[in-house]
Tab-separated table of C-alpha atoms in Angstrom:
chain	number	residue	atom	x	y	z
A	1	UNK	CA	-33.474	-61.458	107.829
A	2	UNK	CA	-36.503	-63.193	108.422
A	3	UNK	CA	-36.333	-62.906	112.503
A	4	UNK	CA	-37.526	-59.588	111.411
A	5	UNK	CA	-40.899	-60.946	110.671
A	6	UNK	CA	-41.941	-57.750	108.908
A	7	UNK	CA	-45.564	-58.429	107.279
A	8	UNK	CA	-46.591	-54.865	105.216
A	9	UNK	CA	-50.260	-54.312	104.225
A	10	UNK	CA	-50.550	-53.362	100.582
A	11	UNK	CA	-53.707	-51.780	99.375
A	12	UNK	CA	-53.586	-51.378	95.670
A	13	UNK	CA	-56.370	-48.537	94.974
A	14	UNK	CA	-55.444	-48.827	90.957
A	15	UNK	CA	-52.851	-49.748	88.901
A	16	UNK	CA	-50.676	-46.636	89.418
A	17	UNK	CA	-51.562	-45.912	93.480
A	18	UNK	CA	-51.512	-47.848	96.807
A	19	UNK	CA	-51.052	-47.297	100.512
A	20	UNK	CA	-48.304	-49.442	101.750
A	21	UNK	CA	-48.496	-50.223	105.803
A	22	UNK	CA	-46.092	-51.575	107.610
A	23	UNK	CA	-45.800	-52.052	111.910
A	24	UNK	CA	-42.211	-51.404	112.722
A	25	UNK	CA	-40.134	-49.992	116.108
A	26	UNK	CA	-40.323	-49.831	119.741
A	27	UNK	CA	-40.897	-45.855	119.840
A	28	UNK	CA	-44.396	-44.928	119.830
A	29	UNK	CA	-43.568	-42.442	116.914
A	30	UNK	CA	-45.206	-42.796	113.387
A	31	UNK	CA	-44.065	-41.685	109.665
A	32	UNK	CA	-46.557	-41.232	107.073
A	33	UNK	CA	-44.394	-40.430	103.407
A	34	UNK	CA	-46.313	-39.597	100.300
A	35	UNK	CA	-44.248	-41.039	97.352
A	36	UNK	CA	-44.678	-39.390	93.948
A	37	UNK	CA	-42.915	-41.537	91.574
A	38	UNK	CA	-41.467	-39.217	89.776
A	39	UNK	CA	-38.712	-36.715	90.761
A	40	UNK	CA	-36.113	-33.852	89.416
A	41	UNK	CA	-36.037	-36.038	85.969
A	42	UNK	CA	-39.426	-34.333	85.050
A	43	UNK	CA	-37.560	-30.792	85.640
A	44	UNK	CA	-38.681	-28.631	82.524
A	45	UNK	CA	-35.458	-27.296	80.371
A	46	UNK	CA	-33.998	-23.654	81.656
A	47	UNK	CA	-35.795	-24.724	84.907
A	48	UNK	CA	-33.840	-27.481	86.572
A	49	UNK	CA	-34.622	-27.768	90.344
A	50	UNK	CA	-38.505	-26.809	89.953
A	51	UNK	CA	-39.099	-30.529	91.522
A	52	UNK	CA	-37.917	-29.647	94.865
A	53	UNK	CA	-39.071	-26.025	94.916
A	54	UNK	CA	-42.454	-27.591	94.725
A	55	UNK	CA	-42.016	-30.137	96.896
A	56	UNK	CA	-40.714	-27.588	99.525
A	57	UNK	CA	-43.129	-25.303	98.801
A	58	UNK	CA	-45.423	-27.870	99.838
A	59	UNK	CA	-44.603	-27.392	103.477
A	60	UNK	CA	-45.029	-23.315	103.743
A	61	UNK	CA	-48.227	-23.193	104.074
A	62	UNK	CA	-51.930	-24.394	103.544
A	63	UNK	CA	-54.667	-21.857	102.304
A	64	UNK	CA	-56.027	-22.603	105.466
A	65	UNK	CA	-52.844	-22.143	107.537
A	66	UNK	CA	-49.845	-20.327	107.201
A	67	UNK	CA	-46.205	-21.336	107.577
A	68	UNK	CA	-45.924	-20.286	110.958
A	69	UNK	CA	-49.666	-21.890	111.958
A	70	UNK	CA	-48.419	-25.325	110.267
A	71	UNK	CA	-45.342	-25.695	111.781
A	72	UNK	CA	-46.638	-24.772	115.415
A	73	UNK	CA	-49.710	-27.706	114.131
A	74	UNK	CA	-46.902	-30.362	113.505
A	75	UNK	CA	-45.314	-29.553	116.773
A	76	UNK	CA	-47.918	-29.610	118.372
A	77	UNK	CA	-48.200	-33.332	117.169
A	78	UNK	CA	-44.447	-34.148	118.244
A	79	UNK	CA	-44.112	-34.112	114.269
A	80	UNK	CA	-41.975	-33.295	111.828
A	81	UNK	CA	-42.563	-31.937	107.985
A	82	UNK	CA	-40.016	-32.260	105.172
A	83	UNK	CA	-40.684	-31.807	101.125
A	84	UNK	CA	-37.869	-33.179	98.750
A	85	UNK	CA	-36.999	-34.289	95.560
A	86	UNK	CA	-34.590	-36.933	94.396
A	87	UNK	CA	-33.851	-38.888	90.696
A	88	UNK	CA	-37.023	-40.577	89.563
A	89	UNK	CA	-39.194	-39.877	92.997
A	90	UNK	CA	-39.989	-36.700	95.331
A	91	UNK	CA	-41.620	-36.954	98.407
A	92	UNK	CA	-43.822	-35.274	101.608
A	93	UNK	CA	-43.110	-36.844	104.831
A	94	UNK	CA	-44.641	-35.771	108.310
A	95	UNK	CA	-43.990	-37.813	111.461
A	96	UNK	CA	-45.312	-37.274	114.624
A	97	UNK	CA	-46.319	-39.345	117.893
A	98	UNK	CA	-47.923	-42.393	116.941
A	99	UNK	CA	-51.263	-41.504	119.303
A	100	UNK	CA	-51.845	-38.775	116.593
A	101	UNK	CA	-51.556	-40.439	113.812
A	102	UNK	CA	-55.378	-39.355	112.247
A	103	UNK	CA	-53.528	-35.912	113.221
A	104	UNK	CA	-51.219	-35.992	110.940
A	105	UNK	CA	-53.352	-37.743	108.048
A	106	UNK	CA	-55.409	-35.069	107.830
A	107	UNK	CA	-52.628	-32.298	107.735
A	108	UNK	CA	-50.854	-34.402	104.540
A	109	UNK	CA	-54.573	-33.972	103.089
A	110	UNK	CA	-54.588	-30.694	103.346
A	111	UNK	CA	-51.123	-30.184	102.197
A	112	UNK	CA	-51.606	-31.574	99.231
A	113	UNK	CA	-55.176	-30.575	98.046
A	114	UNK	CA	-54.739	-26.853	99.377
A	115	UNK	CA	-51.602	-25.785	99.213
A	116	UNK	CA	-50.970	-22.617	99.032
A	117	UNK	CA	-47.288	-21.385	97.845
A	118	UNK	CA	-47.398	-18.317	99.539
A	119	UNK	CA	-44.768	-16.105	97.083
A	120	UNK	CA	-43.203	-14.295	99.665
A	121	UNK	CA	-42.156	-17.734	101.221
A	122	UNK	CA	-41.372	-19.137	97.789
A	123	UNK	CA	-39.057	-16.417	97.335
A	124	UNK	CA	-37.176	-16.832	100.153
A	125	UNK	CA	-36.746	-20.554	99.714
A	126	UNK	CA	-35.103	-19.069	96.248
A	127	UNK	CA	-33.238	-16.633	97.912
A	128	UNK	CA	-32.047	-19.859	100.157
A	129	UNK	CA	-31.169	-22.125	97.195
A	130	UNK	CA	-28.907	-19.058	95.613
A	131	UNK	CA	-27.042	-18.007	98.055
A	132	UNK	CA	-26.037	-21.815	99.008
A	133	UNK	CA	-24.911	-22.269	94.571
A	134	UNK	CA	-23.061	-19.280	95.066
A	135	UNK	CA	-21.320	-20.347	98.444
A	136	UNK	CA	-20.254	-23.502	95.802
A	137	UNK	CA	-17.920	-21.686	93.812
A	138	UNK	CA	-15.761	-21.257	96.726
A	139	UNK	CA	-15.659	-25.291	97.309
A	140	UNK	CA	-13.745	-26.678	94.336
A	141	UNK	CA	-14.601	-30.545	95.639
A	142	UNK	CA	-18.065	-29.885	95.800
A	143	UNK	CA	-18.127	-28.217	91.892
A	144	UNK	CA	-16.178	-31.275	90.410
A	145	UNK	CA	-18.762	-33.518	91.905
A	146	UNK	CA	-21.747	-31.361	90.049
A	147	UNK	CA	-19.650	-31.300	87.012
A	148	UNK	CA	-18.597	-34.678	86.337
A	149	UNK	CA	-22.495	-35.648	87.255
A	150	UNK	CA	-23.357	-33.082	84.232
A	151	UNK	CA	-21.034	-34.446	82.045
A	152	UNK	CA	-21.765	-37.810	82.768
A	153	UNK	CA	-25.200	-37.439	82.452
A	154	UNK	CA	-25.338	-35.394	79.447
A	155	UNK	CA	-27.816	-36.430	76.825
A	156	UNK	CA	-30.176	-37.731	79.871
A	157	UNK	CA	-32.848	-36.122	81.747
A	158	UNK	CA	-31.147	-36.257	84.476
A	159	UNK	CA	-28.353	-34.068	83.688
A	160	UNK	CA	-28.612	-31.303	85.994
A	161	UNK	CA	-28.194	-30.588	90.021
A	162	UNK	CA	-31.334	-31.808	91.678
A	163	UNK	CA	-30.948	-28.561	93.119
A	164	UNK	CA	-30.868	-26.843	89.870
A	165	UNK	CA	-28.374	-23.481	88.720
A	166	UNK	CA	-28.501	-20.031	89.267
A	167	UNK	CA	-29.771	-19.298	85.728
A	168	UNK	CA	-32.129	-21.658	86.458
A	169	UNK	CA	-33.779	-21.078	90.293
A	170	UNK	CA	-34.075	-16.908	88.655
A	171	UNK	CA	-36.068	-18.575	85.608
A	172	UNK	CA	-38.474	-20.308	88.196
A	173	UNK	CA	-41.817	-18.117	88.697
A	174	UNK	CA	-44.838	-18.860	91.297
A	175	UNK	CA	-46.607	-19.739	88.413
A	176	UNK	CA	-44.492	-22.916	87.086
A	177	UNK	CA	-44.464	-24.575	90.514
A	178	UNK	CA	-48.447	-23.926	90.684
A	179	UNK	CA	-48.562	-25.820	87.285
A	180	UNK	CA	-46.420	-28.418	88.574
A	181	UNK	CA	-48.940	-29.334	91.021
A	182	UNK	CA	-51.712	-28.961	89.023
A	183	UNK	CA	-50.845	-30.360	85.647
A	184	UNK	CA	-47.741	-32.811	86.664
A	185	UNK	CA	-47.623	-34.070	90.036
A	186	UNK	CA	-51.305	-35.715	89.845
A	187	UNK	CA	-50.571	-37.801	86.343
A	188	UNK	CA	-47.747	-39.660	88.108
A	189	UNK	CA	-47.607	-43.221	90.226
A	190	UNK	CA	-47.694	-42.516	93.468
A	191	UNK	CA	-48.094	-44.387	97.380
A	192	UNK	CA	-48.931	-43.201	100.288
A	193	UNK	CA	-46.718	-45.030	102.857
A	194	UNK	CA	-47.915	-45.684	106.796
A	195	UNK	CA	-44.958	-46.781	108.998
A	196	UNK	CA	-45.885	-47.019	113.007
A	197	UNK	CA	-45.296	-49.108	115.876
A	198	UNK	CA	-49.165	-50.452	115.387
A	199	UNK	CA	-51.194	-49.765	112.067
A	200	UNK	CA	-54.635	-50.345	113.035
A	201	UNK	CA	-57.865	-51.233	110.598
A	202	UNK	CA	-59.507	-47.857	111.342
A	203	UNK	CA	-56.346	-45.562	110.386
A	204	UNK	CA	-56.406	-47.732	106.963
A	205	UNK	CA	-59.875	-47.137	106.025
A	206	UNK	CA	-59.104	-43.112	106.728
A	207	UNK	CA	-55.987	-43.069	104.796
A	208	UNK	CA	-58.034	-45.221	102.149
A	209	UNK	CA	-60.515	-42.572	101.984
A	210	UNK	CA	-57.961	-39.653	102.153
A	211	UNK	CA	-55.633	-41.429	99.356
A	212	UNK	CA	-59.021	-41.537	97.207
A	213	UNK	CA	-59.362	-37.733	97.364
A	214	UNK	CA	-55.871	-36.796	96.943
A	215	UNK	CA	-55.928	-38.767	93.015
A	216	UNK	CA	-59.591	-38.779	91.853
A	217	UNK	CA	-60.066	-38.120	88.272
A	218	UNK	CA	-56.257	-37.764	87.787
A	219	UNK	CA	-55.147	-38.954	84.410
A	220	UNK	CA	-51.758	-40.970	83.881
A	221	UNK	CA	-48.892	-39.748	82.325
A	222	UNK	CA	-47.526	-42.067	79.544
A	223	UNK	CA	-44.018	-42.357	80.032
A	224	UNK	CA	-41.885	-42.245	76.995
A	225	UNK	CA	-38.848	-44.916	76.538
A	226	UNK	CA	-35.862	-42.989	76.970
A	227	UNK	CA	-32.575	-45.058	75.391
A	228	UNK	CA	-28.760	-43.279	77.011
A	229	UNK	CA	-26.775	-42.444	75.072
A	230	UNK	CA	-23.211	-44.091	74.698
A	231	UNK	CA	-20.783	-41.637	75.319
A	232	UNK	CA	-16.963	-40.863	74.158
A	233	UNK	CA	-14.029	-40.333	76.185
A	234	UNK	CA	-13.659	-36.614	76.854
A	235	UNK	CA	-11.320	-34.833	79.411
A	236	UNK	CA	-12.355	-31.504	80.766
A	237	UNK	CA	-9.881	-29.247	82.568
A	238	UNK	CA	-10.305	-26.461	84.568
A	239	UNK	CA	-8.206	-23.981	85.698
A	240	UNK	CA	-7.744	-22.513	88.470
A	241	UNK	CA	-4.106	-21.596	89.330
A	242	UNK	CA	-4.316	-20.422	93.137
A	243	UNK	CA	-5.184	-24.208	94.295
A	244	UNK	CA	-2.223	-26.392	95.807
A	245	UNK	CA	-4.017	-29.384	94.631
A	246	UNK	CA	-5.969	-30.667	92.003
A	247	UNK	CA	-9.525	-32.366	91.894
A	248	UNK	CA	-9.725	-35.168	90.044
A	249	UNK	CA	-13.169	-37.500	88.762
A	250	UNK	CA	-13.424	-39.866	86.308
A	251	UNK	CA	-16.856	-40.912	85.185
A	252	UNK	CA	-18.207	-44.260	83.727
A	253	UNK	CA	-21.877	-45.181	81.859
A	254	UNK	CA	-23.622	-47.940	84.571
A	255	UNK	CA	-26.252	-49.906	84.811
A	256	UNK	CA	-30.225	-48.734	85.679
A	257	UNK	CA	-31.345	-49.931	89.213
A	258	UNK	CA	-34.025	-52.793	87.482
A	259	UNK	CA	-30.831	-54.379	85.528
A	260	UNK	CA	-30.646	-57.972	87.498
A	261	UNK	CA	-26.573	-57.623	87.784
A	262	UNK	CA	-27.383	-54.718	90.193
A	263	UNK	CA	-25.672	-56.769	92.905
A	264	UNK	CA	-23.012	-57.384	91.190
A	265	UNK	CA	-22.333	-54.186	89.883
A	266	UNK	CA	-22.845	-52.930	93.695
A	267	UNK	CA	-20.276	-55.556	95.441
A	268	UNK	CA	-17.790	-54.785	92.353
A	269	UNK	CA	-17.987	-51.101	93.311
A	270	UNK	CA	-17.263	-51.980	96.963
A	271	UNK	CA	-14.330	-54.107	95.852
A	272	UNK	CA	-12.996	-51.342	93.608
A	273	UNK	CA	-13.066	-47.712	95.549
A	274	UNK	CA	-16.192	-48.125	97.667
A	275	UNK	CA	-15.272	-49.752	100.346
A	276	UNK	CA	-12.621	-47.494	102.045
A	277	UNK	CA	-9.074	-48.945	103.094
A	278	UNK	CA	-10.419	-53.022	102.350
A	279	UNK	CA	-10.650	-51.532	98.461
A	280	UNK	CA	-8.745	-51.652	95.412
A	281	UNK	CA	-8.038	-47.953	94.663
A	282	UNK	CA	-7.281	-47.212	98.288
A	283	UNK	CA	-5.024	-49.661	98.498
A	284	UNK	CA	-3.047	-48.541	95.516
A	285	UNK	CA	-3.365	-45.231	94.926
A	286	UNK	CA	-3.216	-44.116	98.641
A	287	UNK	CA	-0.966	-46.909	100.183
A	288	UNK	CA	1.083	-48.025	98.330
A	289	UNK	CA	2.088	-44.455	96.153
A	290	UNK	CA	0.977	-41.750	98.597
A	291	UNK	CA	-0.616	-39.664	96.069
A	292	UNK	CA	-3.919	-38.631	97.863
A	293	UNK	CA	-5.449	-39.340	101.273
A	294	UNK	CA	-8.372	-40.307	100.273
A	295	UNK	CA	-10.197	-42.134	97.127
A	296	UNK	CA	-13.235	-43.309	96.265
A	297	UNK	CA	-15.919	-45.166	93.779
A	298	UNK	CA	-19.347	-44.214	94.118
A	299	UNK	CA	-22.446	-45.447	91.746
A	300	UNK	CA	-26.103	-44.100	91.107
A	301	UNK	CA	-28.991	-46.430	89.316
A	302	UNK	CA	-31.570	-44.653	88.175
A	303	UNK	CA	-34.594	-45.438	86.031
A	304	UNK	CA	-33.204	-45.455	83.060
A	305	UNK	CA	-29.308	-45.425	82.865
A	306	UNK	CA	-26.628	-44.909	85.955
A	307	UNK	CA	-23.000	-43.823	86.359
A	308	UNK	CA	-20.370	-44.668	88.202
A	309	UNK	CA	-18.072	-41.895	89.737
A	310	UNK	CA	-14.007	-42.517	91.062
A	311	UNK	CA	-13.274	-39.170	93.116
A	312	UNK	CA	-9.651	-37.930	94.671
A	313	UNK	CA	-7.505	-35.107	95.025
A	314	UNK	CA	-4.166	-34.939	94.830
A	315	UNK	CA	-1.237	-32.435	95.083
A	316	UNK	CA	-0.904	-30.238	92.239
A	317	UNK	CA	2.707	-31.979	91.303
A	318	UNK	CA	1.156	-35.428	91.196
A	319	UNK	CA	-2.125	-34.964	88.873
A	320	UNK	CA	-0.942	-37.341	86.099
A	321	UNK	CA	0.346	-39.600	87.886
A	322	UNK	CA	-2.534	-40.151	90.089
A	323	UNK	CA	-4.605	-40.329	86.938
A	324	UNK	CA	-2.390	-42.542	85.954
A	325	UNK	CA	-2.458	-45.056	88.828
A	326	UNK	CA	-6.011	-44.737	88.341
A	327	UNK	CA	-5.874	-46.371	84.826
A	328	UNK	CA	-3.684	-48.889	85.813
A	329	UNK	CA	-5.486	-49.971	88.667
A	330	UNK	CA	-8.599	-49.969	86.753
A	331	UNK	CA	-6.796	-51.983	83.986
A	332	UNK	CA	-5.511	-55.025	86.630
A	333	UNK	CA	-8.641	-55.115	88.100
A	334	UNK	CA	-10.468	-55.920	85.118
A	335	UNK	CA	-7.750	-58.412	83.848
A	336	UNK	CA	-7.363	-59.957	87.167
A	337	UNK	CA	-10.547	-59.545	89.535
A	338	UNK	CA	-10.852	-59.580	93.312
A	339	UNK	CA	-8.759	-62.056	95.243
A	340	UNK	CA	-10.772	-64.573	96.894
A	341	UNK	CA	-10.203	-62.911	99.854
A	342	UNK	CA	-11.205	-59.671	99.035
A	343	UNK	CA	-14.711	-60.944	97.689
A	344	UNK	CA	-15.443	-63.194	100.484
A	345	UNK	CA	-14.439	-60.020	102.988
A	346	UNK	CA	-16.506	-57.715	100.727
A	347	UNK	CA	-19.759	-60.089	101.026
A	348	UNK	CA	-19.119	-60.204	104.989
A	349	UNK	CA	-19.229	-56.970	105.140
A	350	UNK	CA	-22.590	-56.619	103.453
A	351	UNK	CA	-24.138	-59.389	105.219
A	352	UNK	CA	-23.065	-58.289	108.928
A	353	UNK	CA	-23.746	-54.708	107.832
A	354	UNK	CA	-27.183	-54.927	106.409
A	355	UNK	CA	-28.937	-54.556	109.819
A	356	UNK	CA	-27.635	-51.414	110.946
A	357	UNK	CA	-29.448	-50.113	107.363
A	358	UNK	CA	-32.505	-50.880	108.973
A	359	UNK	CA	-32.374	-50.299	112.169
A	360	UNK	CA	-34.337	-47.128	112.675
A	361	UNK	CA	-37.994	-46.980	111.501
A	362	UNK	CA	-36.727	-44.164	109.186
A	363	UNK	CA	-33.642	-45.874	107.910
A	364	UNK	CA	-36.472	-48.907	106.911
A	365	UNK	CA	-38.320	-46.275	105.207
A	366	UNK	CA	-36.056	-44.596	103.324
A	367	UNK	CA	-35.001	-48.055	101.909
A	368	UNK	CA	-38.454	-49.084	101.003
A	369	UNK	CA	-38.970	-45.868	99.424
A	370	UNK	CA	-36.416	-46.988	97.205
A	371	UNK	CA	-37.600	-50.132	96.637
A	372	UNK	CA	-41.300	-48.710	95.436
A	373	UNK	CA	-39.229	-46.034	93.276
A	374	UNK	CA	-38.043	-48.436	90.798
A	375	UNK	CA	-41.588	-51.199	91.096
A	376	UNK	CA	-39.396	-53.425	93.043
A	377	UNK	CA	-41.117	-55.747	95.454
A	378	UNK	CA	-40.411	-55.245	99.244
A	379	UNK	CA	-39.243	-59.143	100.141
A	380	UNK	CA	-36.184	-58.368	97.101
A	381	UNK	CA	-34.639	-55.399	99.876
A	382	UNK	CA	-34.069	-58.615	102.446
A	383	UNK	CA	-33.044	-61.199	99.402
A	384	UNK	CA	-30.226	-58.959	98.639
A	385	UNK	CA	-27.472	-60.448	100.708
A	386	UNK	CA	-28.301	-64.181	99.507
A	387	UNK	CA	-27.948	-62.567	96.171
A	388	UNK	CA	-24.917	-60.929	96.815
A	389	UNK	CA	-23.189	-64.822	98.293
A	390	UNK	CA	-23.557	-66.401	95.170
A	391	UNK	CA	-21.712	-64.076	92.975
A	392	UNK	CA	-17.660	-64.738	92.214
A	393	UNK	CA	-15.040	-63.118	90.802
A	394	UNK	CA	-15.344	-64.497	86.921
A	395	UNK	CA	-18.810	-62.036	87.637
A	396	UNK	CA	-17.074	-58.969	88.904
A	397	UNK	CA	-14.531	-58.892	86.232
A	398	UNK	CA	-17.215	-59.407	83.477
A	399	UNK	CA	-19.264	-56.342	85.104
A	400	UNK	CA	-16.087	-54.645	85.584
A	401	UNK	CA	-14.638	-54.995	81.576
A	402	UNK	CA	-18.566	-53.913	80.948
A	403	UNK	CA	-18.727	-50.668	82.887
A	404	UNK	CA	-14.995	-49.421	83.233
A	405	UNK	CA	-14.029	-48.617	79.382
A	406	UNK	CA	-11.617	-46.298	78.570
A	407	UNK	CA	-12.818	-45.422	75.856
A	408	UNK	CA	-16.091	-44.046	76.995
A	409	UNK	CA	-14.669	-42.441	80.328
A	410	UNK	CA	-15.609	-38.670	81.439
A	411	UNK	CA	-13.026	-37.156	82.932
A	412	UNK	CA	-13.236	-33.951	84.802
A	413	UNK	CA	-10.290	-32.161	86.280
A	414	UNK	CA	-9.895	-28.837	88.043
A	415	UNK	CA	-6.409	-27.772	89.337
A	416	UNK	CA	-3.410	-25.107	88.208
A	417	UNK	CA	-3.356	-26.867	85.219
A	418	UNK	CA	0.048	-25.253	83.809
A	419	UNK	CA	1.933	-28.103	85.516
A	420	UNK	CA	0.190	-31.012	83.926
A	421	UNK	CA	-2.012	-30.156	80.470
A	422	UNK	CA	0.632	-31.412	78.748
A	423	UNK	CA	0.544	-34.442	79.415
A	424	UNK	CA	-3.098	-35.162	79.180
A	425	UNK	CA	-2.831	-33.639	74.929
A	426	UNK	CA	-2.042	-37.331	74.155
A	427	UNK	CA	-5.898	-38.730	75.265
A	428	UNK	CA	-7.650	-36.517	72.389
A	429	UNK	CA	-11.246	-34.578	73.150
A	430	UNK	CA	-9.325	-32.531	75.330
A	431	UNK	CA	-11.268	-29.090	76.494
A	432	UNK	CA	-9.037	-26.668	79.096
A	433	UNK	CA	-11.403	-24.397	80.429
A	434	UNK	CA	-10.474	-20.842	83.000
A	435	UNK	CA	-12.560	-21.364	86.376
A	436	UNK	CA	-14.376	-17.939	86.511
A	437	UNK	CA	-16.556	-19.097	83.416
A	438	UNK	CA	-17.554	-22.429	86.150
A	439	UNK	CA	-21.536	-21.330	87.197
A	440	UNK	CA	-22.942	-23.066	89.815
C-alpha cells in the first residue's frame, strides 16, 4: 500500500472542522466534498428523510442563481453537483476540471451560505421521492430490505429509510429544511475535503478563508450517548398470496464501525454469505439443496450500533426449509468456523482486491469520507489488510457466537404465507401481517 505514497494535508481550523487535501490521479479533474458529520440519524420524528431533502435542496439553486443558471455554471466548469445524505454523515460534492478549481470553491461558498430552496423546486424533488416509495410497493425484494432495516433498527435513530416514507416526505414543509440549515447543519463537525491531481498553497489559503466563513460563530452540538437496545427474537410475516416465491431476511444486532473487531466482524461476514459462491451460505443453501439462486450476508456499522442482514428468496414450497438451512448453517458455522482454507482464500481476496477500491480519485474519496465519518485516521484505511492477516478462525467463531444469536434474531418474511405459517407458530413473537397495510 505504501507504493501509493499518498501524503494528505490536514488543516485543523478547530476542534470540530478541517480541510483535508490530498494530490491523487492522472486526470486533470478535481473533487471538492463538504462533509457534515452528521446525516439522516438527526432526521426529526414524523419527518424521516428531511436530511437528504436538504442536502438536495442544496443544489437547486443559489439566491443569486437559479437551478437552471447553476447547473449551466458547473458545466461550464466540466463539473458536476450532487447533495446526499447517508447514516451519521451527508454531504455536497462538486467536481470539475482541475484548472478551475477556485471556480468551483467559490460556487460551494455560495451554496452553502445562500442557498435558496426555491419551493417550487423543493416540491418537485418531493413529488420525485413519492412517486419512486410508491413504485416500491410493486417490488416485494426491495420492501423486505426496508423492513427488516426498520425492524432491526427499531429503538435507534436510525430506524427509518434514509429516504424517509410517504407519511413522512407529505409532513416535510419549506420551512423545516430552512431550519435544518439554519439551526442544525452549522452545530455539527464538519471538513471540507480537496482531492486533485495537484493541490497547490494558494487554493489552500482560499479554501482556508472560504471554510472560515462557511462556520464562524457556529456553536457545537453536544451529542448525547445513545446505548442500542438488545433486542428479542421476533418473526414478522407478510402476506401476500399472488407471489410464487417468498422473501426471506433474517436480521442480527452488530457491532459500531469504531469497535476494534471491525475486521473481524467484516472477514467473518465474507466467510459467511458475503462473499458470493467462495461463502458459507451459498455453498449450502444454494449448492448443495437448491433452494434459492442466490443468498447473501450483508453488514452496516454505524456510529453507534450496526446490523447484520442474511437476504434470499426462495420458492413459495420451500420457505421453511430454506429458513431452516439457514439456522443450521448458521449453527455449524459458529460451532465449527472457517476451514483454513476458506480464511486464508477470504484474506486473499481482500488483499488482491483492495486496490481496485481505490483506484479512481472518487472511489479514494468516497472511502476517506468514511474514514473522517467515524474520527478514524486516514493511514488505518491502508492498515486494514495487515489487520485483516493476523486474524484466525478461533476469532471468527468468537465474533460469530457474539453476533449470530438466535435468540435475538429479526426475522422478516413476505410470501403466500398459507403454505408455511404453520410451521413458523413453534418460534413464539410471531406477527402475520396482510400486504396492503405494507406503506412504503
Amino acid at each position: 500500500m505504501k507504493e501509493l505514497n499518498l501524503n494528505p494535508i490536514e488543516i485543523h481550523l478547530d476542534s470540530n472542522h478541517k480541510i483535508f487535501a490530498l494530490s491523487f490521479g492522472k486526470v486533470p479533474l478535481s473533487y471538492l466534498v463538504m462533509l457534515i458529520k452528521a446525516g439522516s440519524e438527526k432526521d426529526p420524528k414524523g419527518k424521516e428523510g428531511l436530511t437528504d431533502l436538504w442536502a438536495e435542496g442544496l443544489t437547486l439553486g443559489t439566491k443569486k442563481k437559479s437551478l437552471e443558471e447553476l447547473i449551466f455554471e458547473v458545466e461550464k466548469l466540466g463539473g458536476y453537483l450532487e447533495g446526499s445524505a447517508g447514516w451519521d454523515f451527508s454531504l455536497l460534492l462538486i467536481s470539475g476540471l482541475e484548472e478551475k478549481l477556485d471556480n468551483l470553491l467559490k460556487i460551494l461558498s455560495e451554496i452553502f451560505c445562500e442557498p435558496d430552496f426555491p419551493f417550487q423546486e423543493i416540491e418537485k424533488a418531493k413529488e420525485r421521492r413519492l412517486s419512486n416509495l410508491l413504485q416500491l410497493k410493486d417490488d416485494p425484494s426491495k420492501m423486505a430490505d426496508r423492513l427488516i432495516w426498520n425492524m432491526a433498527m427499531e429503538g435507534t435513530p436510525y430506524a427509518h429509510p434514509i429516504s424517509g416514507s410517504l407519511s413522512s416526505i407529505r409532513n416535510i414543509m419549506l420551512e423545516d429544511i430552512r431550519h435544518f440549515h439554519n439551526e442544525i447543519y452549522p452545530k455539527q463537525h464538519s471538513t471540507l475535503f480537496i482531492l486533485s491531481k495537484e493541490v497547490k498553497t494558494e487554493l489552500l489559503e482560499k479554501a482556508k478563508d472560504t471554510f472560515l466563513n462557511l462556520i464562524t460563530n457556529k456553536k457545537e452540538e453536544k451529542e448525547s450517548p445513545t446505548t442500542p437496545p438488545t433486542p428479542q427474537s421476533r418473526i414478522l410475516i407478510i402476506d401476500r398470496p399472488d407471489l410464487t416465491q417468498s422473501e426471506i431476511r433474517i436480521a442480527f444486532s452488530s457491532l459500531p464501525r469504531k469497535d476494534n473487531r471491525y475486521h473481524i466482524l467484516k472477514l467473518m461476514n465474507y466467510l459467511l454469505g458475503g462473499g458470493g459462491f467462495s461463502s458459507r451460505l451459498m455453498e449450502r443453501v444454494r449448492s448443495q439443496k437448491g433452494y434459492t439462486y442466490s443468498i447473501r450476508s450483508s453488514f452496516a456499522s454505524l456510529k453507534t450500533c450496526g446490523t447484520l442482514i442474511i437476504s434470499t428468496f426462495t420458492p413459495t414450497h420451500t420457505t421453511y426449509a430454506t429458513f431452516e438451512e439457514i439456522l443450521s448453517t448458521i449453527e455449524d458455522f459458529i460451532k465449527q468456523g472457517p476451514t483454513e482454507k476458506e480464511l486464508e482464500e477470504a484474506k486473499r481476496f481482500f488483499e488482491k482486491s483492495f486496490t481496485l477500491r481505490i483506484e479512481t480519485p472518487r472511489q479514494l474519496l468516497n472511502e476517506i469520507i468514511l474514514q473522517e465519518t467515524y474520527d478514524l485516521k486516514f493511514q488505518n484505511l491502508f492498515d486494514e489488510i495487515e489487520k485483516i492477516k493476523k486474524i484466525n478462525i478461533e476469532e471468527i467463531k468468537s465474533i460469530a457466537q457474539e453476533i449470530l444469536q438466535k435468540q435475538r434474531m429479526q426475522v422478516l418474511i413476505i410470501g403466500n404465507s398459507q403454505h408455511f405459517v404453520k410451521n413458523f407458530e413453534t418460534f413464539g413473537n410471531l406477527q402475520l401481517m396482510p400486504y396492503k397495510d405494507v406503506s412504503p
